[in-house]
PDB file of N, CA and C in Angstrom:
ATOM      1  N   UNK A 152      20.623  -5.922  -2.685  1.00  0.00           N
ATOM      2  CA  UNK A 152      19.515  -5.994  -2.636  1.00  0.00           C
ATOM      3  C   UNK A 152      18.536  -6.410  -3.960  1.00  0.00           C
ATOM      4  N   UNK A 153      19.046  -6.061  -5.259  1.00  0.00           N
ATOM      5  CA  UNK A 153      18.491  -6.491  -6.413  1.00  0.00           C
ATOM      6  C   UNK A 153      18.449  -4.980  -7.084  1.00  0.00           C
ATOM      7  N   UNK A 154      17.614  -4.672  -7.972  1.00  0.00           N
ATOM      8  CA  UNK A 154      17.246  -3.511  -8.786  1.00  0.00           C
ATOM      9  C   UNK A 154      15.931  -3.299  -8.333  1.00  0.00           C
ATOM     10  N   UNK A 155      15.591  -1.838  -8.224  1.00  0.00           N
ATOM     11  CA  UNK A 155      14.554  -1.395  -7.833  1.00  0.00           C
ATOM     12  C   UNK A 155      13.400  -0.557  -9.152  1.00  0.00           C
ATOM     13  N   UNK A 156      11.982  -0.450  -8.781  1.00  0.00           N
ATOM     14  CA  UNK A 156      11.382  -0.153  -9.677  1.00  0.00           C
ATOM     15  C   UNK A 156      11.123   1.300  -9.101  1.00  0.00           C
ATOM     16  N   UNK A 157      11.573   1.856  -8.064  1.00  0.00           N
ATOM     17  CA  UNK A 157      11.552   3.141  -7.622  1.00  0.00           C
ATOM     18  C   UNK A 157      12.199   3.624  -6.465  1.00  0.00           C
ATOM     19  N   UNK A 158      12.551   4.763  -6.524  1.00  0.00           N
ATOM     20  CA  UNK A 158      13.740   5.040  -5.493  1.00  0.00           C
ATOM     21  C   UNK A 158      13.189   6.509  -5.158  1.00  0.00           C
ATOM     22  N   UNK A 159      12.890   6.674  -3.995  1.00  0.00           N
ATOM     23  CA  UNK A 159      12.757   7.692  -3.194  1.00  0.00           C
ATOM     24  C   UNK A 159      13.895   8.820  -2.502  1.00  0.00           C
ATOM     25  N   UNK A 160      14.610   9.793  -2.727  1.00  0.00           N
ATOM     26  CA  UNK A 160      15.477  10.188  -2.129  1.00  0.00           C
ATOM     27  C   UNK A 160      15.196  11.826  -2.250  1.00  0.00           C
ATOM     28  N   UNK A 161      14.325  12.497  -1.203  1.00  0.00           N
ATOM     29  CA  UNK A 161      13.828  13.510  -1.136  1.00  0.00           C
ATOM     30  C   UNK A 161      14.443  14.033  -0.270  1.00  0.00           C
ATOM     31  N   UNK A 162      14.825  15.152  -0.167  1.00  0.00           N
ATOM     32  CA  UNK A 162      15.082  16.764   0.808  1.00  0.00           C
ATOM     33  C   UNK A 162      16.578  16.158   1.131  1.00  0.00           C
ATOM     34  N   UNK A 163      17.287  15.343   0.636  1.00  0.00           N
ATOM     35  CA  UNK A 163      18.482  15.033   1.097  1.00  0.00           C
ATOM     36  C   UNK A 163      19.355  15.489   0.591  1.00  0.00           C
ATOM     37  N   UNK A 164      19.695  15.176  -0.850  1.00  0.00           N
ATOM     38  CA  UNK A 164      20.796  15.562  -1.785  1.00  0.00           C
ATOM     39  C   UNK A 164      21.030  16.919  -2.011  1.00  0.00           C
ATOM     40  N   UNK A 165      20.461  18.145  -1.501  1.00  0.00           N
ATOM     41  CA  UNK A 165      20.726  19.251  -1.107  1.00  0.00           C
ATOM     42  C   UNK A 165      22.222  19.805  -0.101  1.00  0.00           C
ATOM     43  N   UNK A 166      22.370  18.601   1.077  1.00  0.00           N
ATOM     44  CA  UNK A 166      23.521  18.348   1.471  1.00  0.00           C
ATOM     45  C   UNK A 166      24.830  18.063   1.107  1.00  0.00           C
ATOM     46  N   UNK A 167      24.966  17.687  -0.113  1.00  0.00           N
ATOM     47  CA  UNK A 167      26.121  16.740  -0.559  1.00  0.00           C
ATOM     48  C   UNK A 167      26.859  17.605  -1.444  1.00  0.00           C
ATOM     49  N   UNK A 168      27.851  17.479  -1.665  1.00  0.00           N
ATOM     50  CA  UNK A 168      29.185  17.985  -2.472  1.00  0.00           C
ATOM     51  C   UNK A 168      28.514  17.645  -4.059  1.00  0.00           C
ATOM     52  N   UNK A 169      28.852  18.558  -5.191  1.00  0.00           N
ATOM     53  CA  UNK A 169      28.702  18.194  -6.520  1.00  0.00           C
ATOM     54  C   UNK A 169      29.179  16.802  -6.836  1.00  0.00           C
ATOM     55  N   UNK A 170      30.489  16.175  -6.489  1.00  0.00           N
ATOM     56  CA  UNK A 170      31.169  15.190  -6.912  1.00  0.00           C
ATOM     57  C   UNK A 170      30.339  14.061  -6.079  1.00  0.00           C
ATOM     58  N   UNK A 171      29.438  14.073  -4.943  1.00  0.00           N
ATOM     59  CA  UNK A 171      29.102  13.129  -4.304  1.00  0.00           C
ATOM     60  C   UNK A 171      27.739  12.822  -4.889  1.00  0.00           C
ATOM     61  N   UNK A 172      27.094  13.936  -5.297  1.00  0.00           N
ATOM     62  CA  UNK A 172      25.777  13.452  -6.244  1.00  0.00           C
ATOM     63  C   UNK A 172      25.846  13.206  -7.278  1.00  0.00           C
ATOM     64  N   UNK A 173      27.375  13.281  -8.110  1.00  0.00           N
ATOM     65  CA  UNK A 173      27.003  12.425  -9.193  1.00  0.00           C
ATOM     66  C   UNK A 173      27.380  10.802  -9.004  1.00  0.00           C
ATOM     67  N   UNK A 174      28.115  10.824  -8.087  1.00  0.00           N
ATOM     68  CA  UNK A 174      28.124   9.550  -7.730  1.00  0.00           C
ATOM     69  C   UNK A 174      27.149   8.921  -7.780  1.00  0.00           C
ATOM     70  N   UNK A 175      26.145   9.454  -6.350  1.00  0.00           N
ATOM     71  CA  UNK A 175      25.263   8.753  -6.394  1.00  0.00           C
ATOM     72  C   UNK A 175      24.153   8.740  -6.879  1.00  0.00           C
ATOM     73  N   UNK A 176      24.001   9.683  -7.912  1.00  0.00           N
ATOM     74  CA  UNK A 176      22.927   9.612  -9.471  1.00  0.00           C
ATOM     75  C   UNK A 176      23.661   8.307  -9.827  1.00  0.00           C
ATOM     76  N   UNK A 177      24.539   8.163  -9.981  1.00  0.00           N
ATOM     77  CA  UNK A 177      25.117   7.021 -11.101  1.00  0.00           C
ATOM     78  C   UNK A 177      24.591   5.530 -10.364  1.00  0.00           C
ATOM     79  N   UNK A 178      25.291   5.746  -8.970  1.00  0.00           N
ATOM     80  CA  UNK A 178      24.471   4.516  -8.313  1.00  0.00           C
ATOM     81  C   UNK A 178      22.854   4.171  -8.389  1.00  0.00           C
ATOM     82  N   UNK A 179      22.229   5.406  -8.390  1.00  0.00           N
ATOM     83  CA  UNK A 179      20.692   5.357  -8.183  1.00  0.00           C
ATOM     84  C   UNK A 179      20.522   4.625  -9.712  1.00  0.00           C
ATOM     85  N   UNK A 180      20.849   4.801 -11.288  1.00  0.00           N
ATOM     86  CA  UNK A 180      20.834   4.777 -12.090  1.00  0.00           C
ATOM     87  C   UNK A 180      21.333   3.111 -12.199  1.00  0.00           C
ATOM     88  N   UNK A 181      22.094   2.816 -11.608  1.00  0.00           N
ATOM     89  CA  UNK A 181      22.365   1.567 -11.738  1.00  0.00           C
ATOM     90  C   UNK A 181      21.634   0.184 -11.030  1.00  0.00           C
ATOM     91  N   UNK A 182      20.960   0.927 -10.146  1.00  0.00           N
ATOM     92  CA  UNK A 182      20.225  -0.049  -8.590  1.00  0.00           C
ATOM     93  C   UNK A 182      18.858   0.000  -9.318  1.00  0.00           C
ATOM     94  N   UNK A 183      18.637   0.847 -10.422  1.00  0.00           N
ATOM     95  CA  UNK A 183      16.969   0.952 -10.647  1.00  0.00           C
ATOM     96  C   UNK A 183      16.761  -0.382 -12.100  1.00  0.00           C
ATOM     97  N   UNK A 184      15.645  -0.796 -12.191  1.00  0.00           N
ATOM     98  CA  UNK A 184      15.147  -1.448 -13.488  1.00  0.00           C
ATOM     99  C   UNK A 184      15.092  -0.769 -14.411  1.00  0.00           C
ATOM    100  N   UNK A 185      15.292  -1.000 -15.771  1.00  0.00           N
ATOM    101  CA  UNK A 185      15.212  -0.375 -16.584  1.00  0.00           C
ATOM    102  C   UNK A 185      13.906   0.603 -16.767  1.00  0.00           C
ATOM    103  N   UNK A 186      14.058   1.827 -16.918  1.00  0.00           N
ATOM    104  CA  UNK A 186      12.722   2.835 -17.273  1.00  0.00           C
ATOM    105  C   UNK A 186      11.822   2.869 -15.749  1.00  0.00           C
ATOM    106  N   UNK A 187      12.881   2.532 -14.408  1.00  0.00           N
ATOM    107  CA  UNK A 187      12.832   2.535 -12.906  1.00  0.00           C
ATOM    108  C   UNK A 187      12.491   4.102 -12.473  1.00  0.00           C
ATOM    109  N   UNK A 188      11.958   4.586 -11.950  1.00  0.00           N
ATOM    110  CA  UNK A 188      11.481   6.119 -11.334  1.00  0.00           C
ATOM    111  C   UNK A 188      12.223   6.416 -10.260  1.00  0.00           C
ATOM    112  N   UNK A 189      12.517   7.659 -10.346  1.00  0.00           N
ATOM    113  CA  UNK A 189      13.640   8.339  -9.063  1.00  0.00           C
ATOM    114  C   UNK A 189      12.734   9.674  -8.997  1.00  0.00           C
ATOM    115  N   UNK A 190      12.681  10.158  -7.403  1.00  0.00           N
ATOM    116  CA  UNK A 190      11.726  10.658  -6.900  1.00  0.00           C
ATOM    117  C   UNK A 190      12.708  11.758  -5.921  1.00  0.00           C
ATOM    118  N   UNK A 191      13.089  12.598  -6.340  1.00  0.00           N
ATOM    119  CA  UNK A 191      13.719  13.642  -5.686  1.00  0.00           C
ATOM    120  C   UNK A 191      12.964  14.663  -4.835  1.00  0.00           C
ATOM    121  N   UNK A 192      13.289  15.481  -4.154  1.00  0.00           N
ATOM    122  CA  UNK A 192      12.657  16.387  -3.413  1.00  0.00           C
ATOM    123  C   UNK A 192      12.268  17.793  -4.064  1.00  0.00           C
ATOM    124  N   UNK A 193      11.350  18.557  -3.528  1.00  0.00           N
ATOM    125  CA  UNK A 193      11.011  19.733  -4.483  1.00  0.00           C
ATOM    126  C   UNK A 193      12.086  20.397  -4.881  1.00  0.00           C
ATOM    127  N   UNK A 194      13.077  20.949  -4.214  1.00  0.00           N
ATOM    128  CA  UNK A 194      14.253  21.790  -4.691  1.00  0.00           C
ATOM    129  C   UNK A 194      15.504  21.468  -4.870  1.00  0.00           C
ATOM    130  N   UNK A 195      15.193  19.769  -5.187  1.00  0.00           N
ATOM    131  CA  UNK A 195      16.642  19.242  -5.934  1.00  0.00           C
ATOM    132  C   UNK A 195      15.933  18.872  -7.050  1.00  0.00           C
ATOM    133  N   UNK A 196      17.392  18.482  -7.990  1.00  0.00           N
ATOM    134  CA  UNK A 196      17.210  18.503  -9.335  1.00  0.00           C
ATOM    135  C   UNK A 196      18.512  17.537  -9.727  1.00  0.00           C
ATOM    136  N   UNK A 197      18.419  17.244 -10.895  1.00  0.00           N
ATOM    137  CA  UNK A 197      19.789  16.294 -11.290  1.00  0.00           C
ATOM    138  C   UNK A 197      20.418  17.282 -12.471  1.00  0.00           C
ATOM    139  N   UNK A 198      19.967  18.275 -12.723  1.00  0.00           N
ATOM    140  CA  UNK A 198      20.235  19.101 -14.037  1.00  0.00           C
ATOM    141  C   UNK A 198      21.864  19.435 -13.807  1.00  0.00           C
ATOM    142  N   UNK A 199      22.440  18.936 -14.717  1.00  0.00           N
ATOM    143  CA  UNK A 199      24.191  19.313 -14.919  1.00  0.00           C
ATOM    144  C   UNK A 199      24.363  18.124 -14.035  1.00  0.00           C
ATOM    145  N   UNK A 200      24.270  17.307 -13.476  1.00  0.00           N
ATOM    146  CA  UNK A 200      24.488  15.956 -12.757  1.00  0.00           C
ATOM    147  C   UNK A 200      24.566  14.980 -13.204  1.00  0.00           C
ATOM    148  N   UNK A 201      23.637  14.632 -14.095  1.00  0.00           N
ATOM    149  CA  UNK A 201      23.551  13.281 -14.985  1.00  0.00           C
ATOM    150  C   UNK A 201      22.558  13.141 -16.269  1.00  0.00           C
ATOM    151  N   UNK A 202      23.052  12.173 -16.883  1.00  0.00           N
ATOM    152  CA  UNK A 202      22.395  12.297 -17.881  1.00  0.00           C
ATOM    153  C   UNK A 202      21.227  11.084 -18.332  1.00  0.00           C
ATOM    154  N   UNK A 203      21.433  10.164 -16.878  1.00  0.00           N
ATOM    155  CA  UNK A 203      20.922   9.498 -17.020  1.00  0.00           C
ATOM    156  C   UNK A 203      19.710   9.109 -16.796  1.00  0.00           C
ATOM    157  N   UNK A 204      19.096  10.165 -16.683  1.00  0.00           N
ATOM    158  CA  UNK A 204      17.547  10.430 -16.472  1.00  0.00           C
ATOM    159  C   UNK A 204      16.955  11.544 -17.234  1.00  0.00           C
ATOM    160  N   UNK A 205      15.608  10.885 -17.547  1.00  0.00           N
ATOM    161  CA  UNK A 205      15.038  11.907 -18.006  1.00  0.00           C
ATOM    162  C   UNK A 205      14.154  12.632 -17.284  1.00  0.00           C
ATOM    163  N   UNK A 206      13.532  13.892 -17.108  1.00  0.00           N
ATOM    164  CA  UNK A 206      11.980  14.079 -16.826  1.00  0.00           C
ATOM    165  C   UNK A 206      11.012  14.344 -17.085  1.00  0.00           C
ATOM    166  N   UNK A 207      10.267  13.775 -16.291  1.00  0.00           N
ATOM    167  CA  UNK A 207       9.207  13.718 -16.095  1.00  0.00           C
ATOM    168  C   UNK A 207       8.055  14.561 -15.510  1.00  0.00           C
ATOM    169  N   UNK A 208       7.081  15.284 -15.784  1.00  0.00           N
ATOM    170  CA  UNK A 208       6.174  16.316 -15.441  1.00  0.00           C
ATOM    171  C   UNK A 208       4.745  15.616 -15.324  1.00  0.00           C
ATOM    172  N   UNK A 209       4.290  15.907 -14.115  1.00  0.00           N
ATOM    173  CA  UNK A 209       2.729  14.858 -13.829  1.00  0.00           C
ATOM    174  C   UNK A 209       2.010  15.895 -12.861  1.00  0.00           C
ATOM    175  N   UNK A 210       1.124  16.562 -13.689  1.00  0.00           N
ATOM    176  CA  UNK A 210       0.431  17.858 -12.935  1.00  0.00           C
ATOM    177  C   UNK A 210       1.533  18.362 -12.560  1.00  0.00           C
ATOM    178  N   UNK A 211       1.480  18.415 -10.997  1.00  0.00           N
ATOM    179  CA  UNK A 211       2.015  19.320 -10.109  1.00  0.00           C
ATOM    180  C   UNK A 211       3.897  18.750  -9.759  1.00  0.00           C
ATOM    181  N   UNK A 212       3.962  17.501  -9.976  1.00  0.00           N
ATOM    182  CA  UNK A 212       4.805  16.968  -9.443  1.00  0.00           C
ATOM    183  C   UNK A 212       6.285  16.570 -11.079  1.00  0.00           C
ATOM    184  N   UNK A 213       7.057  16.925 -10.350  1.00  0.00           N
ATOM    185  CA  UNK A 213       8.732  16.406 -10.875  1.00  0.00           C
ATOM    186  C   UNK A 213       9.177  14.946 -10.700  1.00  0.00           C
ATOM    187  N   UNK A 214       9.405  14.168 -11.363  1.00  0.00           N
ATOM    188  CA  UNK A 214      10.160  12.980 -10.837  1.00  0.00           C
ATOM    189  C   UNK A 214      11.195  12.499 -12.221  1.00  0.00           C
ATOM    190  N   UNK A 215      11.849  11.702 -12.459  1.00  0.00           N
ATOM    191  CA  UNK A 215      13.121  11.288 -13.087  1.00  0.00           C
ATOM    192  C   UNK A 215      12.891   9.383 -13.661  1.00  0.00           C
ATOM    193  N   UNK A 216      12.813   9.423 -15.013  1.00  0.00           N
ATOM    194  CA  UNK A 216      12.657   8.191 -15.322  1.00  0.00           C
ATOM    195  C   UNK A 216      13.932   7.831 -15.673  1.00  0.00           C
ATOM    196  N   UNK A 217      14.731   6.388 -15.313  1.00  0.00           N
ATOM    197  CA  UNK A 217      15.977   5.662 -16.189  1.00  0.00           C
ATOM    198  C   UNK A 217      15.943   5.943 -17.444  1.00  0.00           C
ATOM    199  N   UNK A 218      16.928   6.526 -18.519  1.00  0.00           N
ATOM    200  CA  UNK A 218      16.719   6.376 -19.630  1.00  0.00           C
ATOM    201  C   UNK A 218      17.366   4.825 -20.113  1.00  0.00           C
ATOM    202  N   UNK A 219      17.222   3.977 -21.433  1.00  0.00           N
ATOM    203  CA  UNK A 219      17.408   2.805 -21.451  1.00  0.00           C
ATOM    204  C   UNK A 219      18.835   2.811 -21.284  1.00  0.00           C
ATOM    205  N   UNK A 220      19.527   2.113 -20.874  1.00  0.00           N
ATOM    206  CA  UNK A 220      20.703   1.512 -21.059  1.00  0.00           C
ATOM    207  C   UNK A 220      21.355   0.919 -22.163  1.00  0.00           C
ATOM    208  N   UNK A 221      22.540   1.480 -22.083  1.00  0.00           N
ATOM    209  CA  UNK A 221      23.473   1.403 -23.616  1.00  0.00           C
ATOM    210  C   UNK A 221      24.118   0.445 -23.087  1.00  0.00           C
ATOM    211  N   UNK A 222      24.514  -0.341 -24.394  1.00  0.00           N
ATOM    212  CA  UNK A 222      25.313  -1.347 -24.568  1.00  0.00           C
ATOM    213  C   UNK A 222      26.393  -0.829 -24.727  1.00  0.00           C
ATOM    214  N   UNK A 223      27.661  -1.189 -24.069  1.00  0.00           N
ATOM    215  CA  UNK A 223      29.274  -0.656 -24.207  1.00  0.00           C
ATOM    216  C   UNK A 223      29.638  -1.920 -25.576  1.00  0.00           C
ATOM    217  N   UNK A 224      31.042  -1.439 -26.151  1.00  0.00           N
ATOM    218  CA  UNK A 224      31.552  -1.863 -26.975  1.00  0.00           C
ATOM    219  C   UNK A 224      32.131  -3.380 -26.159  1.00  0.00           C
TER     220      UNK A 224
END
């Protein structure tokens, strides 16, 4: 399907295991355009599950911006 500018995955992640969440967030990261945005539900967080995103707060909303991709050796 290509790369996305925004991924919405709201109120679903809370039902998955820690291992599956880590795999899913890596897939989201790889599916986003550089600096793409990930929106999760109010009770969901990437804390401790992925370092590939930086949290962005705008007014009362929290979303995540994909960090710049690192070039491997």
